[in-house]
CSV table of C-alpha atoms and ligand atoms in Angstrom, one decimal:
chain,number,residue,atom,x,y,z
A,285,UNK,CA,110.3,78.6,115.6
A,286,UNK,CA,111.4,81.2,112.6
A,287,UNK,CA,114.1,80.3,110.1
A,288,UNK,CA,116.2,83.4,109.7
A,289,UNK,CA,118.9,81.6,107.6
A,290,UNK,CA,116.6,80.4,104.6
A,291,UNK,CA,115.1,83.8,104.5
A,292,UNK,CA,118.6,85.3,104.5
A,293,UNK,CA,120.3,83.1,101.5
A,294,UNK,CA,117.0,84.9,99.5
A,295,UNK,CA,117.8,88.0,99.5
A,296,UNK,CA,121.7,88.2,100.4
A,297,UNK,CA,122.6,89.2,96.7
A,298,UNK,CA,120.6,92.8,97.5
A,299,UNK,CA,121.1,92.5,101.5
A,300,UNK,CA,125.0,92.2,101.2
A,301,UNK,CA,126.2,95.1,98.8
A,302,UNK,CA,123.6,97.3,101.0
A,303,UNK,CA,125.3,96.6,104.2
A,304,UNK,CA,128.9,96.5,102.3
A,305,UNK,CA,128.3,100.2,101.3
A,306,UNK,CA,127.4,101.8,104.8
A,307,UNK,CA,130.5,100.0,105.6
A,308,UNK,CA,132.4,101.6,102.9
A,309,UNK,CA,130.5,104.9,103.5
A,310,UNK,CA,131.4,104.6,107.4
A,311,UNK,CA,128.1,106.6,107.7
A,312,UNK,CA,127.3,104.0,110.8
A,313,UNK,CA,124.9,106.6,112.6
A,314,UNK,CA,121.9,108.4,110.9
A,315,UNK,CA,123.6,107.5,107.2
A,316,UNK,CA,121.7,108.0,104.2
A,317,UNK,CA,120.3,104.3,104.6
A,318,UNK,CA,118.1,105.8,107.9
A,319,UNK,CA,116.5,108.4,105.8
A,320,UNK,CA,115.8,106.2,102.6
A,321,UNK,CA,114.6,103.4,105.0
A,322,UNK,CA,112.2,105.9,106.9
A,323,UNK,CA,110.8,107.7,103.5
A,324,UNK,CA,109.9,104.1,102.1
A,325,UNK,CA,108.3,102.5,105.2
A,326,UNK,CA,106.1,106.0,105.6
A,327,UNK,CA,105.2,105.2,101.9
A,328,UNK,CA,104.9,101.5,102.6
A,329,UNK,CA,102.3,102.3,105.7
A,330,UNK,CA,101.1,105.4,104.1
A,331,UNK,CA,101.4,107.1,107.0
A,332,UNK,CA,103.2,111.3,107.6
A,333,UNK,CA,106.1,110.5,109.8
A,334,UNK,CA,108.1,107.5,110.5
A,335,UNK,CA,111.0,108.0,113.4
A,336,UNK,CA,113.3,105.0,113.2
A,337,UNK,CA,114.7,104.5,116.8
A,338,UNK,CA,116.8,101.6,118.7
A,339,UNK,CA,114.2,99.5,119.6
A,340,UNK,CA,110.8,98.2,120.1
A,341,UNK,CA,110.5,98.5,123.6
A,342,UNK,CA,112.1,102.3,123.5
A,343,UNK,CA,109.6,103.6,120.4
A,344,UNK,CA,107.0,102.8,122.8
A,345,UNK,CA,108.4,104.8,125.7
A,346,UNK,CA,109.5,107.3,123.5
A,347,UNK,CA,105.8,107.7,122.1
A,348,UNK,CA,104.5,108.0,125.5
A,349,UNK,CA,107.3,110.7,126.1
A,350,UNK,CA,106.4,112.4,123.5
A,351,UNK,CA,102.6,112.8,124.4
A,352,UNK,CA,103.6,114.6,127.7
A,353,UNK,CA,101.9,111.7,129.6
A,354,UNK,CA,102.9,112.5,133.6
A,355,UNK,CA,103.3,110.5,136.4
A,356,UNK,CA,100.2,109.6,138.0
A,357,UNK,CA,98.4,109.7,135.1
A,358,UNK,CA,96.4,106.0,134.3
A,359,UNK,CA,97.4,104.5,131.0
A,360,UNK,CA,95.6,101.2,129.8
A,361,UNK,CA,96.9,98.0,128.5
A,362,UNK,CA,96.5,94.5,127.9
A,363,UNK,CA,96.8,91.7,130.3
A,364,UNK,CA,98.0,89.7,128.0
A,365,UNK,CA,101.2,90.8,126.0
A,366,UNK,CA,104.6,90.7,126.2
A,367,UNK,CA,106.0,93.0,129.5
A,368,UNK,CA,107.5,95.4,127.3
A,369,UNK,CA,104.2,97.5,126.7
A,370,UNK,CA,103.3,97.5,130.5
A,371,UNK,CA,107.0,98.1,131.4
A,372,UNK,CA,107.7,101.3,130.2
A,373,UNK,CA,104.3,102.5,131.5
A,374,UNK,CA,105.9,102.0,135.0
A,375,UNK,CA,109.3,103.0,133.9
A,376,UNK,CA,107.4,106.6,133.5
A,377,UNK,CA,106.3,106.5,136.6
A,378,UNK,CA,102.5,106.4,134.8
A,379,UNK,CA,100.0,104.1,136.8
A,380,UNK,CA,99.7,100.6,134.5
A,381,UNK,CA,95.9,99.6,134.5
A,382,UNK,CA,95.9,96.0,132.9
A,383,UNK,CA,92.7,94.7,131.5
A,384,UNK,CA,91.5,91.4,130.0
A,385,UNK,CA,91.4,90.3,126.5
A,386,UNK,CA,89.2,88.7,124.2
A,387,UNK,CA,88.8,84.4,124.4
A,388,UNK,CA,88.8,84.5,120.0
A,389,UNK,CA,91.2,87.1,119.3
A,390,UNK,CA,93.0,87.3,122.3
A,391,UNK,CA,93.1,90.9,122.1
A,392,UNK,CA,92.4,93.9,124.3
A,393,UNK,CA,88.6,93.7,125.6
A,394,UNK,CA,86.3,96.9,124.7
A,395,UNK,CA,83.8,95.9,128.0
A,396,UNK,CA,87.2,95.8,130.1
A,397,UNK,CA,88.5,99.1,128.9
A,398,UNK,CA,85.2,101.0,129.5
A,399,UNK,CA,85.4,99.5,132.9
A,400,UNK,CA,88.8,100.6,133.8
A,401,UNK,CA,88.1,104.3,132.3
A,402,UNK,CA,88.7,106.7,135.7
A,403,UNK,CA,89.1,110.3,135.8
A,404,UNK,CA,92.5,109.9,135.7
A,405,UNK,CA,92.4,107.9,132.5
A,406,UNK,CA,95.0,109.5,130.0
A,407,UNK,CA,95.9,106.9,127.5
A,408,UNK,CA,94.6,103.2,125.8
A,409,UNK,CA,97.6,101.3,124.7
A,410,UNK,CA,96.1,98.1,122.6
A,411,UNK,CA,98.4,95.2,121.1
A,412,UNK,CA,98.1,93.8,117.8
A,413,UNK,CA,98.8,90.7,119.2
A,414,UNK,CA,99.9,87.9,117.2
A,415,UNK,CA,99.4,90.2,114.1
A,416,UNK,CA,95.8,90.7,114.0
A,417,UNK,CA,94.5,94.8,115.0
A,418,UNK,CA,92.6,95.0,118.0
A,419,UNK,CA,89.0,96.5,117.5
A,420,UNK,CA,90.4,100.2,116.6
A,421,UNK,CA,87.7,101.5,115.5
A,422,UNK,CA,85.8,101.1,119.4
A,423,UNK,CA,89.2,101.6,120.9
A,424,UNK,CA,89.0,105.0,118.9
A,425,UNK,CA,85.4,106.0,120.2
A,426,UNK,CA,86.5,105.6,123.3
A,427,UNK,CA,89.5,107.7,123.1
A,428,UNK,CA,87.5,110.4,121.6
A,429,UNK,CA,84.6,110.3,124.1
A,430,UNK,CA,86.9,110.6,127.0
A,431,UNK,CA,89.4,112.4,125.1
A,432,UNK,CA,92.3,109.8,125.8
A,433,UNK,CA,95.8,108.8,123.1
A,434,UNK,CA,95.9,105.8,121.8
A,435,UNK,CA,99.6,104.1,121.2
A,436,UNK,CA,99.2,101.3,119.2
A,437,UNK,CA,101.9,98.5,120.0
A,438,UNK,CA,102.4,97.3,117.0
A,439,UNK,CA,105.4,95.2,117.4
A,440,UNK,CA,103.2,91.9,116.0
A,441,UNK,CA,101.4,93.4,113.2
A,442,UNK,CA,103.7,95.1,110.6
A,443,UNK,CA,102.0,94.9,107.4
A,444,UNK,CA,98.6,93.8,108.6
A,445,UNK,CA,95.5,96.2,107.4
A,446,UNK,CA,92.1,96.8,109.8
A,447,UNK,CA,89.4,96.9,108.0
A,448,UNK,CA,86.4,99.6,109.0
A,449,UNK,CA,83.0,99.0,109.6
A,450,UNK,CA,83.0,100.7,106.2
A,451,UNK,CA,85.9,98.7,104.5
A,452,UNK,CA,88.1,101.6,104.3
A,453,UNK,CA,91.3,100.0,105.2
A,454,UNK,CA,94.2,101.1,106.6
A,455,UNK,CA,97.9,99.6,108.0
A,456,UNK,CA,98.2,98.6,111.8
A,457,UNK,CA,99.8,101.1,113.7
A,458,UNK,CA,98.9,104.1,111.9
A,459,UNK,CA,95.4,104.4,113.4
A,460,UNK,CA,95.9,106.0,116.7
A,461,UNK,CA,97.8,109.0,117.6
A,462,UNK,CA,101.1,107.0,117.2
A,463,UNK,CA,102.0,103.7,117.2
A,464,UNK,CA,105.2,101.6,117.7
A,465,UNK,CA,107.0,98.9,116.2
A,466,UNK,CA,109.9,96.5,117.0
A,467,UNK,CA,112.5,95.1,114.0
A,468,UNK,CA,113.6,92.7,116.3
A,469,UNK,CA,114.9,89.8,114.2
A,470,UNK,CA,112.3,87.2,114.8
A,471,UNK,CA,109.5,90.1,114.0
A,472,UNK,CA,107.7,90.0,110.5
A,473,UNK,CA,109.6,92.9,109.6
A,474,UNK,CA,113.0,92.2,111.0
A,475,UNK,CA,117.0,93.6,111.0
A,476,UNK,CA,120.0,91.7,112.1
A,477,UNK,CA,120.1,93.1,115.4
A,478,UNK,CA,117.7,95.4,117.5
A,479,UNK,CA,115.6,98.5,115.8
A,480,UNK,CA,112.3,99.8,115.9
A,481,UNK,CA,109.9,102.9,114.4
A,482,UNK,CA,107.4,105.3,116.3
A,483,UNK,CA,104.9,106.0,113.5
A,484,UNK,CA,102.2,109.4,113.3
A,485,UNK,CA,100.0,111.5,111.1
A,486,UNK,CA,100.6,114.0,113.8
A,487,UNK,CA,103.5,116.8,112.9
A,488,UNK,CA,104.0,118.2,116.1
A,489,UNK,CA,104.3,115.1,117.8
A,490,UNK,CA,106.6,113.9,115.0
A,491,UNK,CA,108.7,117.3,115.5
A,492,UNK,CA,108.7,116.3,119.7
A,493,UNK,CA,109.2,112.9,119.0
A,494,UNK,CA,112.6,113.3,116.7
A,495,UNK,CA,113.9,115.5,119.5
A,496,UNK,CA,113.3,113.3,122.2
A,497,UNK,CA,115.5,110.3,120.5
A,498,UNK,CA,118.1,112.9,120.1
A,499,UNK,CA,118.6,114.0,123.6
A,500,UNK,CA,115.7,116.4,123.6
A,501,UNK,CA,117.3,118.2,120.9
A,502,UNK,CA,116.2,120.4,118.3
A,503,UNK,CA,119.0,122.7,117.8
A,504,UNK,CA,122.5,121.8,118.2
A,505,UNK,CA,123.7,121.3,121.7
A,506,UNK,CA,120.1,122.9,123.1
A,507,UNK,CA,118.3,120.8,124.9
A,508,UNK,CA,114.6,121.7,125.5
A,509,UNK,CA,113.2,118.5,126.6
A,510,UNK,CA,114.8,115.5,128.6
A,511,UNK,CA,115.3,112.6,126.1
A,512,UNK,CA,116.9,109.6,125.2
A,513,UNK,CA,119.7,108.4,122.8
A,514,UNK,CA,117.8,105.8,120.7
A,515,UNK,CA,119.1,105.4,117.4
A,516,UNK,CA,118.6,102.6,114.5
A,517,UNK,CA,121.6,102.7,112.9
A,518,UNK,CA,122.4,102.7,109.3
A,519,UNK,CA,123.3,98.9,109.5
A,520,UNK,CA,120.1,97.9,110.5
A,521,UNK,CA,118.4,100.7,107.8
A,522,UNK,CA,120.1,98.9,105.2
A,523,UNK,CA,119.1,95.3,106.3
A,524,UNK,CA,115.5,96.6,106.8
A,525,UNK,CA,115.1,98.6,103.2
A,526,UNK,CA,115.9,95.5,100.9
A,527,UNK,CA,113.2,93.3,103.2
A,528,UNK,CA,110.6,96.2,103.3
A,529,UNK,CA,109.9,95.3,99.8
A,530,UNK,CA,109.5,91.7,100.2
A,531,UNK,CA,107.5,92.4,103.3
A,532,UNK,CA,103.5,91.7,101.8
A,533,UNK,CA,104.9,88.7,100.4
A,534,UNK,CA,106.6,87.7,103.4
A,535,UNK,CA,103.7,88.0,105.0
A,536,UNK,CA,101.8,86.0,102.1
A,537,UNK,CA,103.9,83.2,103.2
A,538,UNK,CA,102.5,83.4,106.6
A,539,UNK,CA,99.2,83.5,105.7
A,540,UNK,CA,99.5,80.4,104.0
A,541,UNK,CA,101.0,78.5,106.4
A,542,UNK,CA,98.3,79.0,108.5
A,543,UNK,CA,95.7,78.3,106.3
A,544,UNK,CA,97.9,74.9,105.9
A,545,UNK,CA,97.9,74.6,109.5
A,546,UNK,CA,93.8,75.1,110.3
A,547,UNK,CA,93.1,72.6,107.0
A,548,UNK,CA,94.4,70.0,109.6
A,549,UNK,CA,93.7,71.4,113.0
A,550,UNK,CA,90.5,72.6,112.9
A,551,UNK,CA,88.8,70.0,112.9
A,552,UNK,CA,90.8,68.1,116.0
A,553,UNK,CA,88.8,67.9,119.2
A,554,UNK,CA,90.6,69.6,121.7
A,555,UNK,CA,91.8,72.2,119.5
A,556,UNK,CA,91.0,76.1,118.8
A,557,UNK,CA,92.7,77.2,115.8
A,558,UNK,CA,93.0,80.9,115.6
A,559,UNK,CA,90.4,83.0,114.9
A,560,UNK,CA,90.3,85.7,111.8
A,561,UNK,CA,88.4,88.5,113.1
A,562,UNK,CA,86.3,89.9,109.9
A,563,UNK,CA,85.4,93.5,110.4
A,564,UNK,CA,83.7,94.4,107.5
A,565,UNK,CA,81.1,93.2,105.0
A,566,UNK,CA,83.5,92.9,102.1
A,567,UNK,CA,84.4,89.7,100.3
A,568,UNK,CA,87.6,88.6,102.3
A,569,UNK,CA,89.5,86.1,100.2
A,570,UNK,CA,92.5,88.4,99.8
A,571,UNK,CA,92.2,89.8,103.6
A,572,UNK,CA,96.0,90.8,105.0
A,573,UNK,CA,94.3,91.6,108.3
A,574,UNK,CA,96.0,88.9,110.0
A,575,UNK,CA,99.8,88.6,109.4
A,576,UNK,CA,100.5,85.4,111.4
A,577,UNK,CA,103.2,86.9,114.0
A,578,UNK,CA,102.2,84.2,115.4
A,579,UNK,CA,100.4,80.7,115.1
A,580,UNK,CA,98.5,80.3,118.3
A,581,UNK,CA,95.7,76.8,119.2
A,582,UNK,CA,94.2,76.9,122.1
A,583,UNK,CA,93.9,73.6,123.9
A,584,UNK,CA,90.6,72.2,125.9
A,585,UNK,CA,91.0,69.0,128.1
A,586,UNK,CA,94.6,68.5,126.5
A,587,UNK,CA,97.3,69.1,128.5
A,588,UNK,CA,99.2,71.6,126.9
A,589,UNK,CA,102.4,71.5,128.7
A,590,UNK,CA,102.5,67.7,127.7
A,591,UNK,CA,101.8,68.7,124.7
A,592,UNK,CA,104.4,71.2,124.3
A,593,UNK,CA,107.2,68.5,125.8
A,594,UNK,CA,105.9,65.7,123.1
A,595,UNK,CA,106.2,68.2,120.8
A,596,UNK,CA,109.6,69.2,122.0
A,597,UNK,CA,110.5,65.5,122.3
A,598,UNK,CA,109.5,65.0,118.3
A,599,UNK,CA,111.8,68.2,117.3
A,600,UNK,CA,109.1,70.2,116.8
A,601,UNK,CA,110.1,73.6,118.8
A,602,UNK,CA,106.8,75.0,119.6
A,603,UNK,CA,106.6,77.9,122.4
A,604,UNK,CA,104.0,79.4,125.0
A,605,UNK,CA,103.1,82.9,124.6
A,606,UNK,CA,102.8,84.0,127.1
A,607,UNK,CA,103.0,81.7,130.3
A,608,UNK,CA,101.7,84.4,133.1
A,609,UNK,CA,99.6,87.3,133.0
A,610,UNK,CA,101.2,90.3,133.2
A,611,UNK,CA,99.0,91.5,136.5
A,612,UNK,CA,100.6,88.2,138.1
A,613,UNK,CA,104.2,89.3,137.6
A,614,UNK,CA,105.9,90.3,140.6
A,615,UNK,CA,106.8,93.6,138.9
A,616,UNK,CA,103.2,94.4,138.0
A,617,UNK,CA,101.1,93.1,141.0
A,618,UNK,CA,99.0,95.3,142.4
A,619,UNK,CA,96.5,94.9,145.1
A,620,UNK,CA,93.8,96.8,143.2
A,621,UNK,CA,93.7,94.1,140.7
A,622,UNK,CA,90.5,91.8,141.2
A,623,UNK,CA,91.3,88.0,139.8
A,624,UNK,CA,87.3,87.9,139.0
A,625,UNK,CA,88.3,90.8,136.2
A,626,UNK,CA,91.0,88.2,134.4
A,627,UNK,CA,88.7,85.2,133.8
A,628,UNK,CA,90.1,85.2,130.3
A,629,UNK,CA,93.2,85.6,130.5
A,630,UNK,CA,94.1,83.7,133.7
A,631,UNK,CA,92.5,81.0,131.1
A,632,UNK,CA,94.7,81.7,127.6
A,633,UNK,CA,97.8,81.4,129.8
A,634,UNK,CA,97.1,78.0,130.4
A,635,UNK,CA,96.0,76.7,126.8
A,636,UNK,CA,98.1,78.8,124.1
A,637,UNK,CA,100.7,77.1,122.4
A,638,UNK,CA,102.0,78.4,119.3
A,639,UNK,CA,103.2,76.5,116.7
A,640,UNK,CA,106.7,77.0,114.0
A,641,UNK,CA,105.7,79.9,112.2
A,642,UNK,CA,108.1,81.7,109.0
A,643,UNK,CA,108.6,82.3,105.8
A,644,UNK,CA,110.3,79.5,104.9
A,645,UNK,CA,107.9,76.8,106.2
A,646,UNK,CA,107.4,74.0,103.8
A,647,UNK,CA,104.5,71.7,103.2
A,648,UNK,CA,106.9,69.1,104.6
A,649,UNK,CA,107.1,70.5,108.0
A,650,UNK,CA,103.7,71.6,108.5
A,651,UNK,CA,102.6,67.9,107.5
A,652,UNK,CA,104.9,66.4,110.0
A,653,UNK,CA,103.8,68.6,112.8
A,654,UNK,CA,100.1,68.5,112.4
A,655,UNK,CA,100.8,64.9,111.8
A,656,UNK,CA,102.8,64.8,115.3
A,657,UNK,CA,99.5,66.8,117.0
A,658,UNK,CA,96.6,64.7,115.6
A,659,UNK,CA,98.3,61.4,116.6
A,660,UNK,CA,99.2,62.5,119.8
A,661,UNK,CA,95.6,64.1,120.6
A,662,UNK,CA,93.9,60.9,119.3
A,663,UNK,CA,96.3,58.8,120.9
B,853,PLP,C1,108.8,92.5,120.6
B,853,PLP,C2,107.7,93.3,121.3
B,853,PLP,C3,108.0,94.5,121.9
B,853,PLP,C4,109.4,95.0,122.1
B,853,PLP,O1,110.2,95.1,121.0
B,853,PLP,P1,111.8,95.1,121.2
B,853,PLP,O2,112.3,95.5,119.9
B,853,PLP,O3,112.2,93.7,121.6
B,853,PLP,O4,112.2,96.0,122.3
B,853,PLP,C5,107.0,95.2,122.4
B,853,PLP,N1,105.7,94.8,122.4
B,853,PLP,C6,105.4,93.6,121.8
B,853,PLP,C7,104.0,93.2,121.8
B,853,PLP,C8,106.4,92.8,121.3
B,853,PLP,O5,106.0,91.6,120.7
């Protein structure tokens, strides 16, 4: 699925040296690297604040710590993401509200999230999923007219732009009152090991937030708040500064790949290629509002796990994402859930399949496996 070995031998001359000298420099935790990492992504994202932290999964958690959400209160999310964003909404002891997504973008639906607003309501959390913004700017309306945060998970989408009504644009996760990001190694933005970034405009949340990942402390040894120990270390900082620069073109590469992909697959019966949602009225040839996290079809009177083992069976690794909805999951199940409010979902699980997708594709490979899908669809 990603090819983390050609992308390596490219920059290893600049990735090397930088790890060599934290080494040297023994500065493992909150070196020099951290800080020079964190000053270049905010500019990178053009956003205030940047906290580095251990992981994905934790800068979520740590951004809902940090808006003083409380148990009890309703946060909602998407049905149809991975289990990290729900999980640490019940790991707070908040109440999880899932919701269905869209059938094009497979993103969190704006109907659904109206729907699920209660008085209890105290947060939306939408995915970028697959690397393509949710509708923000409805998301935001919302928010403001019920006076709800807005965490944007924005593990998928690093480096992608939404695009106002308007065509102001601006970079994923830096639209809401904080959003979260994951540098897990497979990501489009991704270190050697775990790591992950709670971004803001906001500097009293910022101020909260870089207690919270030190213990809930803002003084030596005085701990106001309960936190958590989540660190990136300097490592990780070092791997991450000599990509961030690459990142847009990394990205590029994506892009391309799918555009290589659709040129093939769109026009297969029995096959949805993804959709590019346009929000604007602007000339789009250049548009980075999709960064191709992932490749996702949909299938219609295919079967896709047949497909996926033919696939499989030709060497083509290809992967489901994601397999159940989340309101199915033993963890999450709840009996207030209504099936009737997951048409879309309970559909998506049972048609996605989501092809090799990296920066080191070549024409090659994306020839032999559209090749291997057309002959198998049309028999
Ligand atoms: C990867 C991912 C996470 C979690 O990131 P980790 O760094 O693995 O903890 C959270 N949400 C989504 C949508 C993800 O894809």
């Amino acid at each position: 699925m990603v090819d983390l070995k050609g992308q390596y031998d490219d920059i290893k001359d600049v990735v090397n040296p930088s790890i060599q000298e934290v080494i040297e420099n023994t500065a493992f935790i909150n070196g020099p690297k951290v800080h020079e990492f964190q000053k270049n992504l905010e500019q990178y994202l053009n956003v205030k604040h940047v906290i580095p932290c251990a992981n994905g999964t934790d800068a979520l958690q740590i951004a809902m710590m940090g808006l003083g959400l409380k148990p009890g209160d309703e946060v909602i999310t998407a049905d149809f993401t991975f289990a990290a964003t729900v999980e640490v909404i019940a790991l707070l002891n908040l109440t999880p509200v899932l919701v269905d997504v869209n059938e094009d973008d497979f993103n969190i639906n704006i109907e659904a999230i109206r729907k699920a607003i209660t008085p209890r309501t105290k947060a939306i959390v939408p995915v970028h999923l697959f690397g393509q913004c949710a509708n923000m700017e409805a998301i935001m309306d919302i928010a403001k007219a019920h006076n709800l945060y807005v965490i944007e998970d924005n593990a998928q989408a690093i480096g992608a732009s939404y695009t106002y009504k308007d065509g102001t644009k601006v970079k994923a996760g830096t639209i809401g009152h904080v959003g979260a990001t994951s540098f897990f190694p497979s990501k489009n933005l991704g270190c050697y090991g775990d790591g992950g970034a709670i971004f803001t405009n906001d500097d009293d949340l910022a101020h909260t937030i870089r207690g919270i990942v030190n213990h809930g402390m803002y003084e030596r040894y005085h701990h106001d708040v309960v936190g958590v120990n989540s660190r990136l270390d300097s490592i990780q900082a070092a791997v991450l500064d000599a990509k961030l620069p690459h990142l847009d073109q990394y990205n590029k590469a994506r892009q391309i790949a799918a555009s290589k992909y659709d040129d093939v697959l769109k026009s297969v019966e029995g096959i949805i290629t993804p959709v590019r949602t346009k929000r604007c009225d602007k000339a789009c040839d250049n548009c980075d509002c999709h960064v191709f996290h992932q490749y996702t079809l949909r299938v219609k009177g295919v079967d896709r796990d047949t497909l996926v083992k033919h696939l499989n069976e030709k060497g083509i690794p290809c992967g489901v994402y994601y397999p159940i909805p989340l309101h199915k999951q033993k963890a999450y199940a709840d009996t207030r859930y209504n099936e009737a409010d997951f048409k879309v979902t309970n559909q998506l699980v049972k048609e996605v399949i989501s092809l090799p997708m990296h920066t080191e594709l070549d024409d090659d490979q994306i020839e032999f496996i559209t090749t291997t899908i057309t002959s198998y669809i049309n028999g």
